[in-house]
mmCIF file of C-alpha atoms in Angstrom:
data_model
loop_
_atom_site.group_PDB
_atom_site.id
_atom_site.type_symbol
_atom_site.label_atom_id
_atom_site.label_comp_id
_atom_site.label_asym_id
_atom_site.label_seq_id
_atom_site.Cartn_x
_atom_site.Cartn_y
_atom_site.Cartn_z
ATOM 1 C CA MET T 1093 203.207 81.477 -248.827
ATOM 2 C CA ILE T 1094 203.020 82.285 -245.105
ATOM 3 C CA ASP T 1095 202.941 85.980 -244.215
ATOM 4 C CA LEU T 1096 205.349 86.262 -241.294
ATOM 5 C CA THR T 1097 204.486 89.916 -240.735
ATOM 6 C CA ARG T 1098 200.961 89.147 -239.485
ATOM 7 C CA PRO T 1099 200.574 88.076 -235.827
ATOM 8 C CA ALA T 1100 199.411 84.548 -235.219
ATOM 9 C CA ARG T 1101 195.740 84.205 -234.352
ATOM 10 C CA ARG T 1102 195.240 83.316 -230.702
ATOM 11 C CA THR T 1103 192.820 80.560 -229.920
ATOM 12 C CA ARG T 1104 190.660 80.937 -226.859
ATOM 13 C CA PRO T 1105 191.036 78.103 -224.359
ATOM 14 C CA ARG T 1106 187.959 75.952 -224.175
ATOM 15 C CA PRO T 1107 186.205 75.960 -220.821
ATOM 16 C CA SER T 1108 186.943 72.802 -218.890
ATOM 17 C CA PRO T 1109 183.979 70.494 -218.185
ATOM 18 C CA ARG T 1110 185.139 70.331 -214.564
ATOM 19 C CA LEU T 1111 183.880 73.899 -214.111
ATOM 20 C CA LEU T 1112 180.358 72.524 -214.429
ATOM 21 C CA ALA T 1113 180.691 70.502 -211.209
ATOM 22 C CA TRP T 1114 179.442 73.164 -208.797
ATOM 23 C CA PRO T 1115 176.680 74.533 -211.094
ATOM 24 C CA LEU T 1116 175.347 71.020 -211.659
ATOM 25 C CA PHE T 1117 175.441 70.334 -207.915
ATOM 26 C CA ALA T 1118 173.605 73.606 -207.203
ATOM 27 C CA LEU T 1119 170.921 72.834 -209.795
ATOM 28 C CA ALA T 1120 170.406 69.331 -208.376
ATOM 29 C CA LEU T 1121 170.137 70.673 -204.829
ATOM 30 C CA LEU T 1122 167.666 73.392 -205.849
ATOM 31 C CA TRP T 1123 165.559 70.795 -207.652
ATOM 32 C CA TYR T 1124 165.585 68.576 -204.578
ATOM 33 C CA LEU T 1125 164.635 71.423 -202.237
ATOM 34 C CA ASN T 1126 161.805 72.484 -204.537
ATOM 35 C CA THR T 1127 160.527 68.911 -204.956
ATOM 36 C CA TYR T 1128 161.007 67.356 -201.526
ATOM 37 C CA GLY T 1129 161.773 70.219 -199.145
ATOM 38 C CA LEU T 1130 164.527 70.846 -196.634
ATOM 39 C CA PRO T 1131 166.593 67.727 -195.831
ATOM 40 C CA TYR T 1132 166.912 67.335 -192.082
ATOM 41 C CA GLN T 1133 167.660 63.669 -191.493
ATOM 42 C CA ASN T 1134 171.184 62.314 -191.152
ATOM 43 C CA ASP T 1135 171.101 59.962 -194.118
ATOM 44 C CA VAL T 1136 169.745 62.535 -196.588
ATOM 45 C CA VAL T 1137 172.080 65.289 -195.402
ATOM 46 C CA PHE T 1138 174.983 62.869 -195.644
ATOM 47 C CA CYS T 1139 174.220 62.054 -199.279
ATOM 48 C CA TRP T 1140 174.253 65.743 -200.195
ATOM 49 C CA LEU T 1141 177.453 66.293 -198.249
ATOM 50 C CA ILE T 1142 179.229 63.541 -200.185
ATOM 51 C CA ALA T 1143 177.881 64.993 -203.437
ATOM 52 C CA ALA T 1144 179.312 68.404 -202.460
ATOM 53 C CA LEU T 1145 182.711 66.881 -201.679
ATOM 54 C CA VAL T 1146 182.720 65.072 -205.028
ATOM 55 C CA ALA T 1147 181.795 68.327 -206.805
ATOM 56 C CA GLY T 1148 184.600 70.133 -205.008
ATOM 57 C CA SER T 1149 187.124 67.435 -205.922
ATOM 58 C CA VAL T 1150 186.091 67.455 -209.589
ATOM 59 C CA HIS T 1151 186.173 71.259 -209.723
ATOM 60 C CA SER T 1152 189.693 71.353 -208.253
ATOM 61 C CA GLY T 1153 190.936 69.442 -211.267
ATOM 62 C CA GLY T 1154 192.200 66.270 -209.668
ATOM 63 C CA ARG T 1155 191.437 63.198 -211.729
ATOM 64 C CA THR T 1156 191.183 60.851 -208.784
ATOM 65 C CA GLY T 1157 190.114 63.217 -205.996
ATOM 66 C CA TRP T 1158 186.519 62.069 -206.156
ATOM 67 C CA LEU T 1159 187.701 58.494 -205.612
ATOM 68 C CA SER T 1160 189.297 59.515 -202.307
ATOM 69 C CA VAL T 1161 185.976 61.088 -201.328
ATOM 70 C CA LEU T 1162 184.173 57.817 -201.932
ATOM 71 C CA ARG T 1163 186.944 55.797 -200.264
ATOM 72 C CA ASP T 1164 186.883 57.873 -197.068
ATOM 73 C CA TRP T 1165 183.201 58.741 -196.828
ATOM 74 C CA ILE T 1166 181.236 55.718 -198.012
ATOM 75 C CA PRO T 1167 182.259 53.715 -194.895
ATOM 76 C CA VAL T 1168 181.131 56.659 -192.772
ATOM 77 C CA MET T 1169 177.827 56.804 -194.652
ATOM 78 C CA ALA T 1170 177.399 53.068 -194.129
ATOM 79 C CA ALA T 1171 177.865 53.543 -190.375
ATOM 80 C CA VAL T 1172 175.324 56.381 -190.326
ATOM 81 C CA TRP T 1173 172.803 54.343 -192.274
ATOM 82 C CA THR T 1174 173.397 51.336 -190.038
ATOM 83 C CA TYR T 1175 172.607 53.517 -187.035
ATOM 84 C CA SER T 1176 169.473 54.838 -188.765
ATOM 85 C CA LEU T 1177 168.323 51.254 -189.297
ATOM 86 C CA LEU T 1178 169.222 49.984 -185.833
ATOM 87 C CA ARG T 1179 167.839 52.994 -183.979
ATOM 88 C CA GLY T 1180 164.270 51.940 -184.653
ATOM 89 C CA TYR T 1181 164.698 48.618 -182.910
ATOM 90 C CA GLY T 1182 164.891 50.494 -179.614
ATOM 91 C CA ALA T 1183 161.161 51.092 -179.997
ATOM 92 C CA HIS T 1184 160.457 47.336 -180.110
ATOM 93 C CA THR T 1185 162.120 46.100 -176.922
ATOM 94 C CA PRO T 1186 160.186 43.720 -174.637
ATOM 95 C CA TRP T 1187 160.203 46.281 -171.796
ATOM 96 C CA ALA T 1188 158.009 49.355 -171.647
ATOM 97 C CA PRO T 1189 159.446 52.853 -172.168
ATOM 98 C CA HIS T 1190 160.323 54.818 -169.027
ATOM 99 C CA TRP T 1191 158.976 58.235 -168.158
ATOM 100 C CA ALA T 1192 158.512 58.401 -164.372
ATOM 101 C CA PRO T 1193 162.200 58.782 -163.333
ATOM 102 C CA GLN T 1194 162.800 61.568 -165.847
ATOM 103 C CA LEU T 1195 159.597 63.327 -164.856
ATOM 104 C CA ALA T 1196 160.430 63.048 -161.156
ATOM 105 C CA PHE T 1197 163.914 64.511 -161.669
ATOM 106 C CA ASP T 1198 162.681 67.407 -163.813
ATOM 107 C CA THR T 1199 159.827 68.161 -161.429
ATOM 108 C CA PHE T 1200 162.281 68.252 -158.520
ATOM 109 C CA ILE T 1201 164.719 70.662 -160.180
ATOM 110 C CA GLY T 1202 161.778 72.732 -161.415
ATOM 111 C CA GLY T 1203 160.419 73.240 -157.920
ATOM 112 C CA GLY T 1204 157.253 71.205 -158.421
ATOM 113 C CA GLU T 1205 156.799 71.755 -162.176
ATOM 114 C CA THR T 1206 158.933 70.815 -165.158
ATOM 115 C CA TRP T 1207 160.828 73.535 -166.936
ATOM 116 C CA THR T 1208 159.194 72.519 -170.215
ATOM 117 C CA VAL T 1209 155.760 73.353 -168.802
ATOM 118 C CA ARG T 1210 157.037 76.612 -167.312
ATOM 119 C CA LEU T 1211 158.789 77.802 -170.476
ATOM 120 C CA GLN T 1212 155.888 77.006 -172.773
ATOM 121 C CA HIS T 1213 153.500 78.767 -170.383
ATOM 122 C CA TRP T 1214 155.708 81.864 -170.387
ATOM 123 C CA LEU T 1215 156.885 81.994 -174.006
ATOM 124 C CA TRP T 1216 154.740 79.977 -176.426
ATOM 125 C CA THR T 1217 151.803 81.552 -178.275
ATOM 126 C CA PRO T 1218 149.892 78.880 -180.249
ATOM 127 C CA GLY T 1219 149.605 79.775 -183.919
ATOM 128 C CA SER T 1220 151.788 82.896 -183.587
ATOM 129 C CA PRO T 1221 155.485 82.015 -183.349
ATOM 130 C CA HIS T 1222 157.843 84.682 -182.048
ATOM 131 C CA TRP T 1223 161.374 85.421 -183.276
ATOM 132 C CA TYR T 1224 162.856 83.189 -180.606
ATOM 133 C CA ASP T 1225 160.699 80.298 -181.788
ATOM 134 C CA TYR T 1226 162.271 80.560 -185.237
ATOM 135 C CA ALA T 1227 165.692 80.826 -183.599
ATOM 136 C CA ALA T 1228 164.939 77.644 -181.666
ATOM 137 C CA VAL T 1229 164.035 75.880 -184.916
ATOM 138 C CA ALA T 1230 167.356 76.956 -186.458
ATOM 139 C CA VAL T 1231 169.294 75.653 -183.456
ATOM 140 C CA TYR T 1232 167.352 72.375 -183.458
ATOM 141 C CA MET T 1233 167.855 71.794 -187.186
ATOM 142 C CA SER T 1234 171.602 72.434 -186.919
ATOM 143 C CA HIS T 1235 171.826 69.019 -185.254
ATOM 144 C CA PHE T 1236 171.349 67.339 -188.628
ATOM 145 C CA PHE T 1237 174.278 68.947 -190.437
ATOM 146 C CA ALA T 1238 176.690 70.743 -188.046
ATOM 147 C CA VAL T 1239 178.840 67.704 -187.252
ATOM 148 C CA PHE T 1240 178.941 66.559 -190.865
ATOM 149 C CA VAL T 1241 179.967 69.994 -192.159
ATOM 150 C CA LEU T 1242 182.787 70.197 -189.611
ATOM 151 C CA LEU T 1243 183.883 66.681 -190.534
ATOM 152 C CA ALA T 1244 184.017 67.741 -194.176
ATOM 153 C CA VAL T 1245 186.122 70.813 -193.347
ATOM 154 C CA LEU T 1246 188.552 68.717 -191.300
ATOM 155 C CA TRP T 1247 188.716 66.097 -194.047
ATOM 156 C CA ARG T 1248 189.855 68.772 -196.485
ATOM 157 C CA ARG T 1249 192.345 70.441 -194.136
ATOM 158 C CA ARG T 1250 193.313 68.254 -191.158
ATOM 159 C CA ARG T 1251 192.980 64.537 -191.823
ATOM 160 C CA GLU T 1252 194.172 63.468 -188.368
ATOM 161 C CA ARG T 1253 191.638 65.768 -186.699
ATOM 162 C CA PHE T 1254 188.999 64.398 -189.060
ATOM 163 C CA LYS T 1255 189.714 60.870 -187.877
ATOM 164 C CA GLY T 1256 189.564 61.957 -184.231
ATOM 165 C CA LEU T 1257 186.224 63.737 -184.546
ATOM 166 C CA LEU T 1258 184.791 60.893 -186.618
ATOM 167 C CA ALA T 1259 185.789 58.318 -183.995
ATOM 168 C CA LEU T 1260 184.213 60.435 -181.260
ATOM 169 C CA TYR T 1261 181.021 60.967 -183.281
ATOM 170 C CA LEU T 1262 180.617 57.244 -183.929
ATOM 171 C CA ALA T 1263 181.352 56.383 -180.286
ATOM 172 C CA VAL T 1264 178.747 58.846 -178.969
ATOM 173 C CA THR T 1265 176.178 57.786 -181.580
ATOM 174 C CA PHE T 1266 176.396 54.055 -180.980
ATOM 175 C CA ALA T 1267 176.621 54.478 -177.198
ATOM 176 C CA GLY T 1268 173.344 56.348 -177.505
ATOM 177 C CA PHE T 1269 171.845 53.529 -179.544
ATOM 178 C CA ALA T 1270 172.867 50.943 -176.938
ATOM 179 C CA THR T 1271 171.138 53.005 -174.268
ATOM 180 C CA TYR T 1272 167.978 53.329 -176.359
ATOM 181 C CA VAL T 1273 167.770 49.539 -176.452
ATOM 182 C CA LEU T 1274 168.421 49.079 -172.733
ATOM 183 C CA TYR T 1275 166.458 52.083 -171.523
ATOM 184 C CA PRO T 1276 163.725 53.240 -173.927
ATOM 185 C CA ALA T 1277 162.451 56.588 -172.672
ATOM 186 C CA ASP T 1278 159.522 58.862 -173.499
ATOM 187 C CA PRO T 1279 160.246 62.501 -174.351
ATOM 188 C CA PRO T 1280 158.133 65.233 -172.689
ATOM 189 C CA TRP T 1281 155.733 65.628 -175.614
ATOM 190 C CA LEU T 1282 154.920 61.904 -175.533
ATOM 191 C CA THR T 1283 154.664 61.895 -171.742
ATOM 192 C CA SER T 1284 152.168 64.737 -172.117
ATOM 193 C CA ALA T 1285 150.202 62.898 -174.802
ATOM 194 C CA GLU T 1286 149.907 59.929 -172.426
ATOM 195 C CA GLY T 1287 148.400 62.198 -169.735
ATOM 196 C CA HIS T 1288 151.334 62.399 -167.312
ATOM 197 C CA LEU T 1289 152.052 66.086 -167.998
ATOM 198 C CA PRO T 1290 149.935 69.120 -168.889
ATOM 199 C CA GLU T 1291 149.354 69.685 -172.601
ATOM 200 C CA LEU T 1292 152.592 70.470 -174.420
ATOM 201 C CA THR T 1293 153.453 71.544 -177.967
ATOM 202 C CA ARG T 1294 156.318 70.297 -180.070
ATOM 203 C CA ILE T 1295 157.561 73.780 -180.870
ATOM 204 C CA VAL T 1296 159.788 72.876 -183.817
ATOM 205 C CA SER T 1297 157.056 70.965 -185.653
ATOM 206 C CA ALA T 1298 154.481 73.627 -184.862
ATOM 207 C CA VAL T 1299 156.667 76.455 -186.175
ATOM 208 C CA LEU T 1300 157.563 74.543 -189.336
ATOM 209 C CA ASP T 1301 153.880 73.798 -189.917
ATOM 210 C CA VAL T 1302 152.983 77.482 -189.549
ATOM 211 C CA SER T 1303 155.831 78.547 -191.831
ATOM 212 C CA GLY T 1304 154.734 76.089 -194.520
ATOM 213 C CA LEU T 1305 158.326 75.010 -195.109
ATOM 214 C CA PRO T 1306 158.329 71.530 -196.694
ATOM 215 C CA ARG T 1307 160.569 68.939 -195.092
ATOM 216 C CA ALA T 1308 162.192 65.971 -196.778
ATOM 217 C CA GLY T 1309 161.908 62.830 -194.716
ATOM 218 C CA SER T 1310 164.503 60.223 -193.937
ATOM 219 C CA VAL T 1311 165.227 57.423 -196.378
ATOM 220 C CA PHE T 1312 164.722 54.916 -193.550
ATOM 221 C CA GLU T 1313 162.616 56.495 -190.835
ATOM 222 C CA ASN T 1314 159.840 58.381 -192.590
ATOM 223 C CA GLY T 1315 156.650 56.409 -192.170
ATOM 224 C CA SER T 1316 158.463 53.168 -191.478
ATOM 225 C CA ARG T 1317 158.995 50.738 -188.670
ATOM 226 C CA PHE T 1318 162.441 52.273 -188.106
ATOM 227 C CA ALA T 1319 161.046 55.441 -186.533
ATOM 228 C CA ASN T 1320 161.678 55.605 -182.791
ATOM 229 C CA ASP T 1321 159.781 58.029 -180.576
ATOM 230 C CA VAL T 1322 161.283 56.642 -177.366
ATOM 231 C CA ALA T 1323 164.958 57.317 -178.179
ATOM 232 C CA ALA T 1324 165.205 60.161 -175.688
ATOM 233 C CA MET T 1325 167.798 59.036 -173.126
ATOM 234 C CA PRO T 1326 170.473 60.242 -173.715
ATOM 235 C CA SER T 1327 169.747 63.231 -175.926
ATOM 236 C CA LEU T 1328 172.057 63.074 -178.922
ATOM 237 C CA HIS T 1329 170.791 66.534 -179.841
ATOM 238 C CA SER T 1330 172.542 67.755 -176.694
ATOM 239 C CA ALA T 1331 175.447 65.299 -176.856
ATOM 240 C CA TYR T 1332 176.749 66.480 -180.244
ATOM 241 C CA PRO T 1333 177.128 70.193 -179.321
ATOM 242 C CA MET T 1334 178.934 69.206 -176.116
ATOM 243 C CA MET T 1335 181.064 66.759 -178.116
ATOM 244 C CA LEU T 1336 182.116 69.583 -180.454
ATOM 245 C CA ALA T 1337 182.836 71.876 -177.520
ATOM 246 C CA VAL T 1338 185.046 69.344 -175.741
ATOM 247 C CA PHE T 1339 186.798 68.251 -178.953
ATOM 248 C CA PHE T 1340 187.714 71.735 -180.244
ATOM 249 C CA TRP T 1341 188.164 73.538 -176.905
ATOM 250 C CA PRO T 1342 191.893 72.811 -176.339
ATOM 251 C CA THR T 1343 192.961 74.411 -179.644
ATOM 252 C CA ALA T 1344 190.246 77.086 -180.015
ATOM 253 C CA GLY T 1345 190.737 80.832 -179.560
ATOM 254 C CA ARG T 1346 188.544 82.971 -177.333
ATOM 255 C CA PRO T 1347 185.877 83.903 -179.972
ATOM 256 C CA VAL T 1348 185.486 80.266 -180.996
ATOM 257 C CA ARG T 1349 185.281 79.184 -177.370
ATOM 258 C CA VAL T 1350 182.376 81.569 -176.857
ATOM 259 C CA LEU T 1351 180.527 79.804 -179.679
ATOM 260 C CA LEU T 1352 181.524 76.388 -178.377
ATOM 261 C CA ALA T 1353 180.081 77.248 -174.957
ATOM 262 C CA ALA T 1354 176.942 78.922 -176.321
ATOM 263 C CA TYR T 1355 175.933 76.129 -178.702
ATOM 264 C CA PRO T 1356 175.267 73.398 -176.071
ATOM 265 C CA LEU T 1357 173.348 75.894 -173.911
ATOM 266 C CA ALA T 1358 171.243 77.108 -176.839
ATOM 267 C CA MET T 1359 170.479 73.524 -177.841
ATOM 268 C CA ALA T 1360 169.581 72.609 -174.241
ATOM 269 C CA PHE T 1361 167.130 75.510 -174.020
ATOM 270 C CA THR T 1362 165.607 74.579 -177.384
ATOM 271 C CA LEU T 1363 165.120 70.932 -176.406
ATOM 272 C CA VAL T 1364 163.521 71.709 -173.041
ATOM 273 C CA TYR T 1365 161.346 74.548 -174.342
ATOM 274 C CA GLY T 1366 160.356 72.544 -177.413
ATOM 275 C CA ALA T 1367 159.258 69.488 -175.338
ATOM 276 C CA GLU T 1368 161.766 67.275 -177.127
ATOM 277 C CA HIS T 1369 163.771 66.202 -174.066
ATOM 278 C CA PHE T 1370 163.737 66.268 -170.298
ATOM 279 C CA VAL T 1371 166.570 68.101 -168.572
ATOM 280 C CA ILE T 1372 167.995 64.799 -167.352
ATOM 281 C CA ASP T 1373 168.159 63.535 -170.965
ATOM 282 C CA ILE T 1374 170.311 66.553 -171.799
ATOM 283 C CA LEU T 1375 172.600 66.067 -168.815
ATOM 284 C CA ALA T 1376 173.043 62.420 -169.806
ATOM 285 C CA GLY T 1377 173.947 63.466 -173.363
ATOM 286 C CA TRP T 1378 176.544 65.899 -172.031
ATOM 287 C CA LEU T 1379 177.979 63.196 -169.788
ATOM 288 C CA TYR T 1380 178.272 60.726 -172.677
ATOM 289 C CA ALA T 1381 180.122 63.314 -174.783
ATOM 290 C CA VAL T 1382 182.578 64.302 -172.037
ATOM 291 C CA VAL T 1383 183.341 60.768 -170.871
ATOM 292 C CA LEU T 1384 183.783 59.319 -174.365
ATOM 293 C CA CYS T 1385 185.976 62.218 -175.463
ATOM 294 C CA TRP T 1386 188.173 61.705 -172.393
ATOM 295 C CA ALA T 1387 188.336 57.942 -173.014
ATOM 296 C CA LEU T 1388 189.274 58.352 -176.677
ATOM 297 C CA ARG T 1389 191.995 60.855 -175.834
ATOM 298 C CA ARG T 1390 193.447 58.485 -173.249
ATOM 299 C CA TRP T 1391 193.370 55.640 -175.768
ATOM 300 C CA GLN T 1392 195.003 57.769 -178.496
ATOM 301 C CA ALA T 1393 197.710 58.963 -176.080
ATOM 302 C CA ARG T 1394 198.421 55.371 -175.079
ATOM 303 C CA ARG T 1395 198.729 54.332 -178.739
ATOM 304 C CA ALA T 1396 201.079 57.254 -179.426
ATOM 305 C CA ARG T 1397 203.308 56.253 -176.497
ATOM 306 C CA ALA T 1398 203.345 52.664 -177.697
ATOM 307 C CA ARG T 1399 204.394 53.741 -181.220
ATOM 308 C CA ARG T 1400 207.182 55.941 -179.833
ATOM 309 C CA ALA T 1401 208.382 53.082 -177.651
ATOM 310 C CA GLY T 1402 208.372 50.768 -180.655
ATOM 311 C CA VAL T 1403 210.415 53.214 -182.724
ATOM 312 C CA ALA T 1404 212.883 53.687 -179.889
#
């Protein structure tokens, strides 16, 4: 006989397996960092970004959310990997890499000496990095994930903006690749190693070596024929910060605009001081970003007018 006077026993809800998504992702990332080091190449960072988006979709409870991640991001990953593969062919063109025009321009604007030589003479202490050297490393390394993180945020919140930034990123990236093929160019550190400049240090590599921080290499480039040391003109390291500044500037508030203006300047200083690029490489990267952003906006506006005319 059932005793109706006693309250029914409440059963505790079982924890959903989806709640394990983020912990499992965190454990996998920690294992990777401990085993291989900090990922800093586009293809590796991209894999972890997609894994994070899948973890977020599973954790949110949607049964098919992770499929939309794969649908939208695998084509992007394929484009990034294609660029990683093609980029190396710029090092195997039948014409020799250029260094004299860049050196002449930088020497002229430096008043008889390049700004890389001046800055390293003033600021760099071999074997004893200063705080600003570590700051320069942080700025330099942001190149490998800043655009992807912003793309992920836009994908979650503003799909149309995501498509716009993605189109601009791909346009700038592959325009850079085309230039690497047509105009292979030595960076300052390589120009120095060939005896055309005083001795220079690659600041980022030197600081990372002193810090002992392990670095995970690229799936394609590390130790392979796809590495390209003469992909310096234009500087995509400088093009991407300017691309972000131009893309977000029209809708950004004042605090964000300060960051958007500071990021390209900080990256430019890092690249020149670190012997990664000549000043003219940086100016070319900025020009590519501005021109391609303007061209894409014109094209998108024209398409929008055509759709409105068709509806009317």
